[in-house]
Short mmCIF file of C-alpha atoms and ligand atoms in Angstrom, two decimals:
data_model
loop_
_atom_site.label_atom_id
_atom_site.label_comp_id
_atom_site.label_asym_id
_atom_site.label_seq_id
_atom_site.Cartn_x
_atom_site.Cartn_y
_atom_site.Cartn_z
CA UNK A 7 -20.04 -18.52 13.79
CA UNK A 8 -23.53 -17.09 14.39
CA UNK A 9 -22.56 -14.80 17.40
CA UNK A 10 -19.50 -13.63 15.60
CA UNK A 11 -21.58 -13.03 12.25
CA UNK A 12 -23.99 -10.90 14.51
CA UNK A 13 -21.19 -8.81 15.86
CA UNK A 14 -20.07 -8.17 12.19
CA UNK A 15 -23.60 -7.37 11.04
CA UNK A 16 -23.75 -4.62 13.99
CA UNK A 17 -20.26 -3.45 12.82
CA UNK A 18 -21.87 -3.05 9.28
CA UNK A 19 -24.79 -1.15 10.50
CA UNK A 20 -22.51 1.49 12.30
CA UNK A 21 -20.05 1.72 9.49
CA UNK A 22 -20.18 4.66 7.16
CA UNK A 23 -17.34 3.74 4.86
CA UNK A 24 -16.46 0.15 4.20
CA UNK A 25 -13.36 -0.98 2.14
CA UNK A 26 -12.84 -4.36 0.83
CA UNK A 27 -9.34 -5.63 0.00
CA UNK A 28 -7.61 -8.76 -1.08
CA UNK A 29 -4.15 -10.04 -2.01
CA UNK A 30 -1.65 -9.05 -4.63
CA UNK A 31 -2.06 -10.42 -8.21
CA UNK A 32 -5.82 -11.23 -7.23
CA UNK A 33 -7.25 -14.48 -8.51
CA UNK A 34 -10.74 -15.74 -9.06
CA UNK A 35 -11.40 -16.30 -5.31
CA UNK A 36 -9.96 -12.79 -4.50
CA UNK A 37 -12.11 -11.05 -7.28
CA UNK A 38 -14.97 -13.29 -6.50
CA UNK A 39 -15.16 -12.69 -2.65
CA UNK A 40 -14.58 -8.85 -3.13
CA UNK A 41 -17.26 -8.36 -5.78
CA UNK A 42 -19.77 -10.45 -3.76
CA UNK A 43 -19.01 -8.54 -0.54
CA UNK A 44 -19.15 -5.18 -2.23
CA UNK A 45 -22.63 -6.01 -4.07
CA UNK A 46 -24.03 -7.07 -0.74
CA UNK A 47 -22.90 -4.29 1.45
CA UNK A 48 -24.20 -1.72 -1.25
CA UNK A 49 -27.37 -3.44 -2.62
CA UNK A 50 -28.64 -5.19 0.86
CA UNK A 51 -27.25 -2.77 3.47
CA UNK A 52 -27.20 0.39 1.55
CA UNK A 53 -23.53 0.97 2.51
CA UNK A 54 -20.70 3.06 0.79
CA UNK A 55 -18.50 0.10 -0.05
CA UNK A 56 -15.25 0.31 -2.24
CA UNK A 57 -12.96 -2.56 -3.48
CA UNK A 58 -9.30 -1.85 -3.14
CA UNK A 59 -6.78 -4.33 -4.97
CA UNK A 60 -3.01 -4.16 -4.96
CA UNK A 61 -2.80 -5.10 -8.68
CA UNK A 62 -5.33 -4.89 -11.55
CA UNK A 63 -7.26 -8.14 -12.19
CA UNK A 64 -6.22 -10.12 -15.35
CA UNK A 65 -8.57 -9.27 -18.31
CA UNK A 66 -10.11 -12.73 -17.99
CA UNK A 67 -11.47 -12.25 -14.76
CA UNK A 68 -12.79 -8.44 -15.26
CA UNK A 69 -16.23 -10.19 -15.77
CA UNK A 70 -16.52 -11.12 -12.09
CA UNK A 71 -16.72 -7.50 -11.22
CA UNK A 72 -19.75 -6.95 -13.32
CA UNK A 73 -19.13 -3.32 -13.80
CA UNK A 74 -18.09 -2.49 -10.24
CA UNK A 75 -15.22 -0.28 -9.94
CA UNK A 76 -12.02 -1.09 -8.22
CA UNK A 77 -9.43 1.18 -6.87
CA UNK A 78 -6.08 -0.38 -8.06
CA UNK A 79 -3.16 0.52 -5.79
CA UNK A 80 -0.44 -0.07 -8.31
CA UNK A 81 -2.17 2.33 -10.66
CA UNK A 82 -3.43 5.03 -7.99
CA UNK A 83 -1.77 4.99 -4.79
CA UNK A 84 -3.15 8.17 -3.44
CA UNK A 85 -6.67 7.18 -4.19
CA UNK A 86 -6.09 4.15 -1.94
CA UNK A 87 -4.50 6.01 0.71
CA UNK A 88 -7.49 8.55 0.70
CA UNK A 89 -9.97 5.73 0.94
CA UNK A 90 -8.21 3.92 3.76
CA UNK A 91 -8.07 7.34 5.71
CA UNK A 92 -11.73 7.67 5.38
CA UNK A 93 -12.60 3.88 6.19
CA UNK A 94 -14.14 2.59 9.42
CA UNK A 95 -14.48 -0.95 8.46
CA UNK A 96 -11.82 -3.05 6.63
CA UNK A 97 -12.87 -6.44 4.95
CA UNK A 98 -9.67 -8.64 4.30
CA UNK A 99 -10.55 -11.39 1.98
CA UNK A 100 -8.63 -14.33 0.67
CA UNK A 101 -5.27 -13.78 2.54
CA UNK A 102 -4.01 -14.52 6.15
CA UNK A 103 -1.66 -11.60 6.86
CA UNK A 104 -1.49 -8.05 5.52
CA UNK A 105 2.00 -8.62 3.95
CA UNK A 106 0.16 -10.63 1.26
CA UNK A 107 -1.28 -7.37 0.13
CA UNK A 108 2.39 -6.51 -0.85
CA UNK A 109 2.53 -2.88 -1.89
CA UNK A 110 -0.11 -1.72 0.47
CA UNK A 111 0.34 -4.27 3.28
CA UNK A 112 1.84 -1.70 5.71
CA UNK A 113 -0.82 0.83 4.85
CA UNK A 114 -3.58 -1.67 5.60
CA UNK A 115 -1.91 -2.69 8.92
CA UNK A 116 -1.91 0.88 9.87
CA UNK A 117 -5.32 1.72 8.98
CA UNK A 118 -7.36 2.73 12.04
CA UNK A 119 -10.65 1.00 10.81
CA UNK A 120 -11.84 -2.22 12.40
CA UNK A 121 -10.31 -5.18 10.45
CA UNK A 122 -12.45 -8.29 9.63
CA UNK A 123 -10.72 -11.30 8.00
CA UNK A 124 -12.45 -13.96 6.02
CA UNK A 125 -9.91 -16.38 4.71
CA UNK A 126 -9.06 -20.07 4.31
CA UNK A 127 -5.32 -20.13 4.59
CA UNK A 128 -3.47 -22.01 7.41
CA UNK A 129 -2.02 -19.78 10.28
CA UNK A 130 -3.76 -16.54 9.95
CA UNK A 131 -2.14 -13.56 11.72
CA UNK A 132 -5.00 -13.03 13.99
CA UNK A 133 -3.28 -10.30 15.87
CA UNK A 134 -3.62 -8.04 12.72
CA UNK A 135 -7.39 -8.28 12.66
CA UNK A 136 -10.40 -7.43 15.13
CA UNK A 137 -12.47 -10.15 14.17
CA UNK A 138 -11.47 -13.43 12.20
CA UNK A 139 -13.45 -15.63 10.11
CA UNK A 140 -10.87 -18.19 9.27
CA UNK A 141 -10.97 -22.02 8.26
CA UNK A 142 -9.11 -24.26 6.10
CA UNK A 143 -11.71 -26.89 6.04
CA UNK A 144 -13.45 -25.12 2.88
CA UNK A 145 -12.68 -24.52 -0.74
CA UNK A 146 -12.44 -20.93 -0.86
CA UNK A 147 -12.71 -17.46 0.76
CA UNK A 148 -15.80 -17.42 -1.46
CA UNK A 149 -17.39 -20.38 0.27
CA UNK A 150 -16.60 -18.90 3.73
CA UNK A 151 -18.00 -15.45 2.83
CA UNK A 152 -21.20 -17.18 1.44
CA UNK A 153 -21.47 -19.08 4.79
CA UNK A 154 -21.10 -15.63 6.55
CA UNK A 155 -23.63 -13.96 4.26
CA UNK A 156 -26.09 -16.82 5.01
CA UNK A 157 -25.84 -15.87 8.79
CA UNK A 158 -26.75 -12.24 8.20
CA UNK A 159 -30.12 -11.19 9.49
CA UNK A 160 -31.44 -9.85 6.23
CA UNK A 161 -30.39 -13.15 4.44
CA UNK A 162 -31.30 -15.83 6.76
CA UNK A 163 -29.98 -18.77 4.93
CA UNK A 164 -31.98 -17.96 1.68
CA UNK A 165 -29.43 -17.53 -1.15
CA UNK A 166 -32.00 -16.05 -3.52
CA UNK A 167 -31.87 -13.01 -1.23
CA UNK A 168 -28.19 -12.26 -2.17
CA UNK A 169 -27.85 -9.91 -5.16
CA UNK A 170 -27.56 -11.83 -8.31
CA UNK A 171 -24.20 -10.53 -9.07
CA UNK A 172 -22.83 -11.54 -5.72
CA UNK A 173 -24.20 -15.21 -6.16
CA UNK A 174 -22.41 -15.49 -9.40
CA UNK A 175 -19.16 -13.86 -8.19
CA UNK A 176 -19.18 -16.39 -5.22
CA UNK A 177 -19.86 -19.31 -7.54
CA UNK A 178 -16.84 -18.08 -9.71
CA UNK A 179 -14.37 -17.91 -6.98
CA UNK A 180 -15.29 -21.14 -5.50
CA UNK A 181 -15.08 -22.73 -8.87
CA UNK A 182 -11.52 -21.48 -9.70
CA UNK A 183 -10.18 -22.14 -6.23
CA UNK A 184 -11.30 -25.74 -6.33
CA UNK A 185 -10.00 -26.02 -10.05
CA UNK A 186 -13.67 -26.70 -11.00
CA UNK A 187 -14.30 -29.20 -8.25
CA UNK A 188 -10.96 -31.07 -8.76
CA UNK A 189 -9.54 -30.23 -5.36
CA UNK A 190 -10.52 -28.87 -1.96
CA UNK A 191 -14.20 -29.67 -2.24
CA UNK A 192 -16.13 -30.44 1.09
CA UNK A 193 -19.70 -31.23 1.81
CA UNK A 194 -20.39 -27.49 2.36
CA UNK A 195 -18.63 -26.80 -0.96
CA UNK A 196 -21.35 -28.72 -2.91
CA UNK A 197 -24.24 -27.40 -0.67
CA UNK A 198 -23.14 -23.95 -1.62
CA UNK A 199 -22.94 -24.80 -5.42
CA UNK A 200 -26.40 -26.40 -5.11
CA UNK A 201 -27.85 -23.43 -3.45
CA UNK A 202 -26.41 -20.82 -5.63
CA UNK A 203 -27.82 -23.00 -8.71
CA UNK A 204 -31.19 -23.05 -7.15
CA UNK A 205 -31.00 -19.11 -6.67
CA UNK A 206 -30.52 -18.83 -10.40
CA UNK A 207 -26.78 -18.65 -10.95
CA UNK A 208 -26.07 -19.67 -14.60
CA UNK A 209 -23.03 -21.89 -14.11
CA UNK A 210 -22.59 -22.80 -17.78
CA UNK A 211 -22.13 -19.20 -18.47
CA UNK A 212 -19.48 -18.83 -15.77
CA UNK A 213 -17.63 -21.90 -16.98
CA UNK A 214 -17.76 -20.47 -20.65
CA UNK A 215 -15.90 -17.23 -19.21
CA UNK A 216 -13.44 -19.00 -17.02
CA UNK A 217 -12.42 -22.20 -19.20
CA UNK A 218 -13.77 -21.46 -22.73
CA UNK A 219 -12.75 -17.90 -23.56
CA UNK A 220 -9.01 -18.23 -24.11
CA UNK A 221 -7.03 -16.43 -26.91
CA UNK A 222 -5.12 -18.72 -29.40
CA UNK A 223 -1.94 -17.24 -28.16
CA UNK A 224 -2.38 -19.03 -24.86
CA UNK A 225 -2.86 -22.44 -26.54
CA UNK A 226 0.12 -21.87 -28.53
CA UNK A 227 2.23 -21.14 -25.35
CA UNK A 228 0.74 -24.23 -23.92
CA UNK A 229 2.00 -26.13 -26.62
CA UNK A 230 5.46 -24.87 -26.10
CA UNK A 231 5.34 -25.18 -22.39
CA UNK A 232 4.39 -28.79 -22.42
CA UNK A 233 6.79 -29.74 -25.48
CA UNK A 234 9.81 -27.69 -24.73
CA UNK A 235 9.95 -26.39 -21.08
CA UNK A 236 8.61 -29.21 -18.87
CA UNK A 237 11.08 -31.58 -17.18
CA UNK A 238 9.90 -34.65 -15.45
CA UNK A 239 12.71 -35.76 -12.85
CA UNK A 240 13.16 -39.15 -11.77
CA UNK A 241 12.22 -37.99 -8.10
CA UNK A 242 8.61 -37.37 -9.14
CA UNK A 243 8.80 -33.68 -9.32
CA UNK A 244 8.11 -31.80 -12.78
CA UNK A 245 9.84 -28.51 -13.19
CA UNK A 246 9.45 -25.81 -15.71
CA UNK A 247 11.17 -22.36 -16.15
CA UNK A 248 9.39 -19.70 -18.39
CA UNK A 249 11.71 -16.77 -19.10
CA UNK A 250 10.57 -13.35 -20.25
CA UNK A 251 11.32 -14.11 -23.85
CA UNK A 252 8.76 -16.84 -23.61
CA UNK A 253 6.07 -14.24 -22.61
CA UNK A 254 7.12 -11.85 -25.31
CA UNK A 255 7.05 -14.36 -28.04
CA UNK A 256 3.53 -15.35 -27.36
CA UNK A 257 2.54 -11.84 -26.56
CA UNK A 258 0.97 -13.21 -23.17
CA UNK A 259 -1.02 -10.99 -20.86
CA UNK A 260 -1.22 -11.14 -17.13
CA UNK A 261 -2.96 -14.59 -16.13
CA UNK A 262 -2.48 -16.40 -19.30
CA UNK A 263 -0.29 -19.09 -17.96
CA UNK A 264 -2.76 -19.59 -15.14
CA UNK A 265 -3.33 -23.42 -14.87
CA UNK A 266 -0.17 -24.55 -16.77
CA UNK A 267 1.23 -25.57 -13.38
CA UNK A 268 -1.51 -28.09 -12.86
CA UNK A 269 -0.96 -29.81 -16.13
CA UNK A 270 2.16 -32.01 -15.15
CA UNK A 271 0.13 -33.48 -12.34
CA UNK A 272 -1.81 -35.32 -14.84
CA UNK A 273 1.12 -37.73 -15.24
CA UNK A 274 0.86 -40.64 -12.54
CA UNK A 275 4.40 -40.43 -11.42
CA UNK A 276 4.40 -36.67 -10.90
CA UNK A 277 3.62 -35.80 -7.22
CA UNK A 278 4.94 -32.26 -7.27
CA UNK A 279 4.99 -29.46 -10.00
CA UNK A 280 6.83 -26.26 -9.98
CA UNK A 281 6.43 -23.42 -12.62
CA UNK A 282 8.98 -20.56 -12.29
CA UNK A 283 8.06 -17.38 -14.43
CA UNK A 284 10.68 -14.64 -15.00
CA UNK A 285 9.93 -11.24 -13.73
CA UNK A 286 12.23 -8.15 -13.37
CA UNK A 287 14.62 -9.27 -10.45
CA UNK A 288 13.04 -12.54 -9.66
CA UNK A 289 11.18 -15.70 -10.83
CA UNK A 290 7.65 -16.10 -9.44
CA UNK A 291 7.00 -19.63 -8.40
CA UNK A 292 3.92 -21.64 -8.30
CA UNK A 293 3.83 -25.14 -6.65
CA UNK A 294 1.14 -27.86 -6.78
CA UNK A 295 1.34 -31.27 -5.30
CA UNK A 296 -0.59 -34.46 -4.63
CA UNK A 297 -1.52 -35.96 -1.24
CA UNK A 298 1.72 -36.74 0.72
CA UNK A 299 3.71 -34.02 -0.57
CA UNK A 300 3.43 -30.38 0.96
CA UNK A 301 3.73 -27.66 -1.70
CA UNK A 302 3.16 -25.29 1.24
CA UNK A 303 6.26 -26.37 3.22
CA UNK A 304 8.31 -26.34 0.19
CA UNK A 305 6.98 -22.75 -0.68
CA UNK A 306 7.77 -21.59 2.77
CA UNK A 307 11.11 -23.19 3.36
CA UNK A 308 12.71 -22.53 -0.18
CA UNK A 309 10.74 -19.77 -1.93
CA UNK A 310 9.96 -17.08 0.62
CA UNK A 311 6.25 -17.89 0.20
CA UNK A 312 3.40 -20.13 1.53
CA UNK A 313 -0.13 -20.92 0.62
CA UNK A 314 -2.16 -24.28 0.89
CA UNK A 315 -0.99 -27.60 1.40
CA UNK A 316 -1.40 -28.71 -2.10
CA UNK A 317 -1.29 -25.39 -4.01
CA UNK A 318 1.01 -22.62 -2.87
CA UNK A 319 3.45 -19.98 -4.24
CA UNK A 320 6.48 -17.88 -3.73
CA UNK A 321 9.65 -16.48 -5.41
CA UNK A 322 13.12 -17.16 -6.32
CA UNK A 323 15.22 -13.85 -5.78
CA UNK A 324 18.17 -12.60 -7.86
CA UNK A 325 20.92 -12.51 -6.69
CA UNK A 326 20.06 -13.76 -3.18
CA UNK A 327 19.01 -17.33 -4.44
CA UNK A 328 20.55 -17.47 -7.84
CA UNK A 329 23.16 -15.37 -9.45
CA UNK A 330 21.45 -14.93 -12.87
CA UNK A 331 18.18 -16.03 -14.63
CA UNK A 332 19.96 -18.69 -16.32
CA UNK A 333 20.77 -20.56 -13.29
CA UNK A 334 16.98 -21.00 -12.25
CA UNK A 335 16.47 -24.55 -13.99
CA UNK A 336 19.44 -26.10 -12.04
CA UNK A 337 18.43 -24.54 -9.06
CA UNK A 338 15.01 -25.89 -9.20
CA UNK A 339 16.25 -29.38 -10.19
CA UNK A 340 18.39 -29.22 -7.02
CA UNK A 341 15.65 -28.06 -4.57
CA UNK A 342 13.03 -30.30 -5.97
CA UNK A 343 15.11 -33.48 -5.78
CA UNK A 344 16.33 -32.71 -2.12
CA UNK A 345 12.86 -32.07 -1.15
CA UNK A 346 11.30 -35.06 -2.49
CA UNK A 347 14.03 -37.17 -1.05
CA UNK A 348 13.42 -35.80 2.42
CA UNK A 349 9.64 -35.12 2.46
CA UNK A 350 7.90 -37.41 0.11
CA UNK A 351 5.68 -39.77 2.08
CA UNK A 352 3.18 -41.79 0.19
CA UNK A 353 -0.16 -42.10 1.66
P1 5GP B 406 -0.58 -19.37 -7.61
O1 5GP B 406 0.36 -20.50 -7.99
O2 5GP B 406 -1.95 -19.66 -8.29
O3 5GP B 406 -0.01 -18.11 -7.96
O4 5GP B 406 -0.76 -19.36 -6.08
C1 5GP B 406 -1.35 -20.52 -5.47
C2 5GP B 406 -1.61 -20.22 -3.94
O5 5GP B 406 -0.18 -20.02 -3.46
C3 5GP B 406 -2.39 -18.93 -3.79
O6 5GP B 406 -3.58 -19.10 -3.58
C4 5GP B 406 -1.87 -18.43 -2.29
O7 5GP B 406 -2.43 -19.09 -1.40
C5 5GP B 406 -0.28 -18.79 -2.41
N1 5GP B 406 0.77 -17.87 -2.86
C6 5GP B 406 1.05 -17.36 -4.04
N2 5GP B 406 2.04 -16.69 -3.86
C7 5GP B 406 2.50 -16.38 -2.79
C8 5GP B 406 3.42 -15.73 -1.96
O8 5GP B 406 4.22 -15.16 -2.55
N3 5GP B 406 3.36 -15.74 -0.55
C9 5GP B 406 2.44 -16.56 0.09
N4 5GP B 406 2.39 -16.62 1.52
N5 5GP B 406 1.64 -17.44 -0.63
C10 5GP B 406 1.53 -17.31 -1.77
MN1 MN B 407 -8.45 -18.53 -2.20
#
């Protein structure tokens, strides 16, 4: 890490315009890693650093940016293209291949800037990047970025030297990606949390923003999800389909069903949870599993997606996979039962 980190530090020194990007429908880890990188590059290195996201952040995550501007590709494509044309160093955070930036994946791949990957997914497309920091043995892109920042010559393993907003953003992304320390926690994850706490991060305030700031709508939607849409199958899979009328009825905003897919895993017998949410022309699918069941392999083999071993995502395409939205439930039942029969190994 150290030698590569020094190479990166030299690239930062010589860059005049740095752009930081993350994946489509950014989550807490994407937002946190981007915000932390931008704050560090601006405040500690005096750089012109801009954040570009394929889609806007859900309102619930806006606090992570702490007032920093982002260029949102789905709202202002020309501003993104202009920025990329002027960029000489591109930070790619929390995704393993440019196509995960969906609407701007091709533009990122074609960008002439040096490209640096900081990511924790399996199988990074290393040929797309000039320098790769990639490991699955940590909680989050935020943890990897934290380790990298600790190696920077101006930080020298002193978290107190990070801008306060960067420290808070790193804590936030690590917290959401570990589901508040419920999964993907490694010794380094706790070390990072401890060092950030010692550096003055107010973790209670972050937890309040992430987990205790919901609207009543979400709670009502959660009740209906659990009582009317969740099906626990004899094979140990729980499936749920939420159609667009569900989102309309509860007036849900982007991100307000976050976490629903984790809930069925509370049941002892449930080893796989699949949630399909209707969007125009497709369903977006979230998968979560317990050890011994690979959510990732199901996402990549059946849902045009991927992700982590125990948390992954993808989509059901209409009409390629199913003829119409009403066929989604039966499709999930069939796919889940077959997958559990073929792949379920108890460890
Ligand atoms: P979520 O269910 O929270 O939307 O996604 C969980 C994880 O699955 C993400 O952190 C990401 O790693 C992965 N993921 C979600 N959607 C996709 C997708 O469309 N393609 C790929 N390759 N991975 C995805
Ligand atoms: Mn992540």
